[in-house]
Amino acid sequence: MKASGAIVGGVVIVAAFAALNVAAAVALPTAVKVEPDPHAEAGPTPLPPVILPPVATPATLDAYGILAQRSEPLVQVVYSADPAVNCGLNVAPVGGCFHPEQPETIVLSPGVEGAQLTYLVLHELAHVRQNRYGVPLDECAADAAAVAWGADEALTFYLPNC
């Protein structure tokens, strides 16, 4: 994966280009002027950030689009119907999974889409963030985070039993 970035008002804006030819970044308002870093050494001009169209809704986004909305363009998505890889299939017919030994990767059921995709991506993203910050992995907290980030609460698997 190759990434480039620019500093805007002290915030690093990153554009990532995955092997699957997927691009994601934080959209900049049109009035923001990107200034070069005066302390940076002279070198090749960095690529400008990729601007995502502001039209997509969670029901029409793919997994990478949902991750980009949450400012997570570097998280990888693997689709697998193998319960040894997709541990979520051990508890539900359509599942997702996070393995701490692959901390920037989430696993999803093949063919999942729409609101179910939104829920699974956001639930597994919560596990990515729990792991990043050293918080114990917690299914109820992951469901609660997914709902807070826009997933349909009716689709949650763990939250009804918390």
Coordinates of C-alpha atoms in Angstrom, one line a residue:
M1 CA 0.0 0.0 0.0
K2 CA 1.3 3.5 -0.8
A3 CA 0.1 6.6 1.1
S4 CA 0.9 10.3 0.7
G5 CA -0.1 13.2 2.9
A6 CA -0.4 16.9 3.3
I7 CA -0.5 19.0 6.4
V8 CA -3.5 21.4 6.6
G9 CA -3.8 23.6 9.7
G10 CA -1.8 21.1 11.7
V11 CA -3.9 18.1 10.6
V12 CA -2.4 15.5 8.3
I13 CA -4.6 14.6 5.4
V14 CA -3.8 11.1 4.0
A15 CA -4.6 9.6 0.7
A16 CA -4.2 5.8 0.5
F17 CA -4.1 3.6 -2.6
A18 CA -4.7 0.0 -1.8
A19 CA -3.8 -2.9 -4.1
L20 CA -7.5 -3.2 -5.0
N21 CA -7.3 0.2 -6.7
V22 CA -9.3 1.8 -3.9
A23 CA -8.7 5.4 -2.9
A24 CA -9.9 7.1 0.3
A25 CA -9.1 10.3 2.2
V26 CA -10.6 13.0 4.2
A27 CA -12.5 15.5 2.1
L28 CA -11.3 19.1 2.3
P29 CA -13.6 22.1 2.1
T30 CA -13.0 24.0 -1.1
A31 CA -11.9 27.2 0.8
V32 CA -8.9 25.4 2.5
K33 CA -5.5 26.3 1.0
V34 CA -2.8 23.7 1.3
E35 CA 0.5 25.3 2.2
P36 CA 3.8 23.5 1.9
D37 CA 5.6 22.6 5.1
P38 CA 8.4 25.2 5.4
H39 CA 10.5 22.8 7.5
A40 CA 10.3 19.9 5.0
E41 CA 13.3 19.0 2.9
A42 CA 13.0 19.7 -0.8
G43 CA 11.9 16.6 -2.6
P44 CA 9.3 15.3 -5.0
T45 CA 5.9 17.1 -4.8
P46 CA 3.5 14.9 -2.8
L47 CA 0.2 13.8 -4.4
P48 CA -2.8 16.0 -3.5
P49 CA -5.4 14.4 -1.3
V50 CA -8.2 12.4 -3.0
I51 CA -11.6 14.1 -2.5
L52 CA -14.5 11.7 -2.1
P53 CA -17.8 12.6 -3.5
P54 CA -20.1 13.8 -0.8
V55 CA -23.2 11.9 -2.1
A56 CA -22.9 8.4 -0.8
T57 CA -25.1 7.1 1.9
P58 CA -24.2 4.0 4.1
A59 CA -26.7 1.8 2.2
T60 CA -24.9 2.5 -1.1
L61 CA -21.3 2.4 0.1
D62 CA -18.9 -0.6 -0.1
A63 CA -16.8 -1.6 2.9
Y64 CA -13.9 0.8 1.9
G65 CA -16.4 3.7 1.5
I66 CA -17.8 3.1 5.0
L67 CA -14.3 3.0 6.4
A68 CA -13.4 6.2 4.6
Q69 CA -16.4 7.9 6.2
R70 CA -15.0 7.0 9.6
S71 CA -11.5 8.3 8.6
E72 CA -10.1 4.7 8.4
P73 CA -8.7 4.5 4.9
L74 CA -5.8 2.2 5.8
V75 CA -7.9 -0.7 7.3
Q76 CA -7.9 -3.7 4.9
V77 CA -11.0 -5.8 4.2
V78 CA -10.9 -9.5 3.5
Y79 CA -14.0 -11.5 2.4
S80 CA -14.1 -15.1 3.6
A81 CA -16.8 -17.8 4.0
D82 CA -14.3 -20.0 6.0
P83 CA -15.3 -20.0 9.7
A84 CA -11.6 -20.5 10.6
V85 CA -10.9 -17.1 9.0
N86 CA -14.2 -15.4 9.5
C87 CA -14.9 -16.3 13.2
G88 CA -18.2 -14.3 13.0
L89 CA -19.7 -17.2 11.0
N90 CA -19.4 -19.4 14.1
V91 CA -22.1 -17.3 15.8
A92 CA -24.2 -15.9 12.9
P93 CA -25.1 -16.8 9.3
V94 CA -23.6 -13.6 8.1
G95 CA -20.6 -12.4 10.1
G96 CA -17.5 -10.4 10.4
C97 CA -14.3 -11.0 12.4
F98 CA -11.2 -9.2 13.8
H99 CA -8.0 -10.9 14.6
P100 CA -5.6 -8.9 16.8
E101 CA -2.6 -10.6 15.1
Q102 CA -3.7 -8.7 11.9
P103 CA -4.6 -5.4 13.6
E104 CA -5.4 -3.4 10.5
T105 CA -7.6 -6.0 8.8
I106 CA -11.3 -6.9 9.2
V107 CA -12.9 -10.1 7.7
L108 CA -16.4 -10.0 6.3
S109 CA -18.9 -12.5 4.8
P110 CA -18.8 -12.5 1.0
G111 CA -21.8 -10.9 -0.7
V112 CA -22.9 -8.9 2.4
E113 CA -24.3 -5.5 1.4
G114 CA -26.5 -2.6 2.5
A115 CA -27.4 -2.0 6.1
Q116 CA -25.9 -5.4 7.1
L117 CA -22.6 -4.4 5.5
T118 CA -22.6 -1.1 7.4
Y119 CA -23.2 -2.9 10.7
L120 CA -20.5 -5.5 10.2
V121 CA -17.9 -3.0 9.0
L122 CA -18.6 -0.6 11.9
H123 CA -18.7 -3.4 14.5
E124 CA -15.3 -4.8 13.3
L125 CA -13.9 -1.3 13.1
A126 CA -14.7 -0.8 16.7
H127 CA -12.6 -3.9 17.5
V128 CA -9.7 -2.4 15.4
R129 CA -9.9 0.7 17.5
Q130 CA -10.2 -1.2 20.8
N131 CA -7.1 -3.1 19.9
R132 CA -5.2 0.1 18.8
Y133 CA -5.8 1.7 22.1
G134 CA -5.2 -1.3 24.3
V135 CA -8.8 -1.7 25.3
P136 CA -10.0 -5.3 25.8
L137 CA -12.1 -6.5 22.9
D138 CA -15.7 -6.3 23.9
E139 CA -18.6 -7.4 21.7
C140 CA -21.2 -5.3 23.5
A141 CA -19.1 -2.2 23.3
A142 CA -18.4 -2.9 19.6
D143 CA -22.1 -3.1 18.9
A144 CA -22.7 0.1 20.8
A145 CA -20.0 1.9 18.8
A146 CA -21.4 0.6 15.5
V147 CA -24.9 2.0 16.4
A148 CA -23.3 5.3 17.5
W149 CA -21.6 5.5 14.2
G150 CA -24.8 4.9 12.2
A151 CA -25.5 1.1 12.1
D152 CA -29.1 0.0 12.4
E153 CA -29.5 -1.2 16.0
A154 CA -32.0 -3.8 14.9
L155 CA -29.2 -5.6 13.1
T156 CA -26.9 -5.8 16.1
F157 CA -26.1 -9.3 17.3
Y158 CA -24.6 -8.8 20.8
L159 CA -26.3 -5.5 22.0
P160 CA -29.8 -7.0 22.7
N161 CA -28.1 -9.4 25.3
C162 CA -25.8 -6.8 27.0

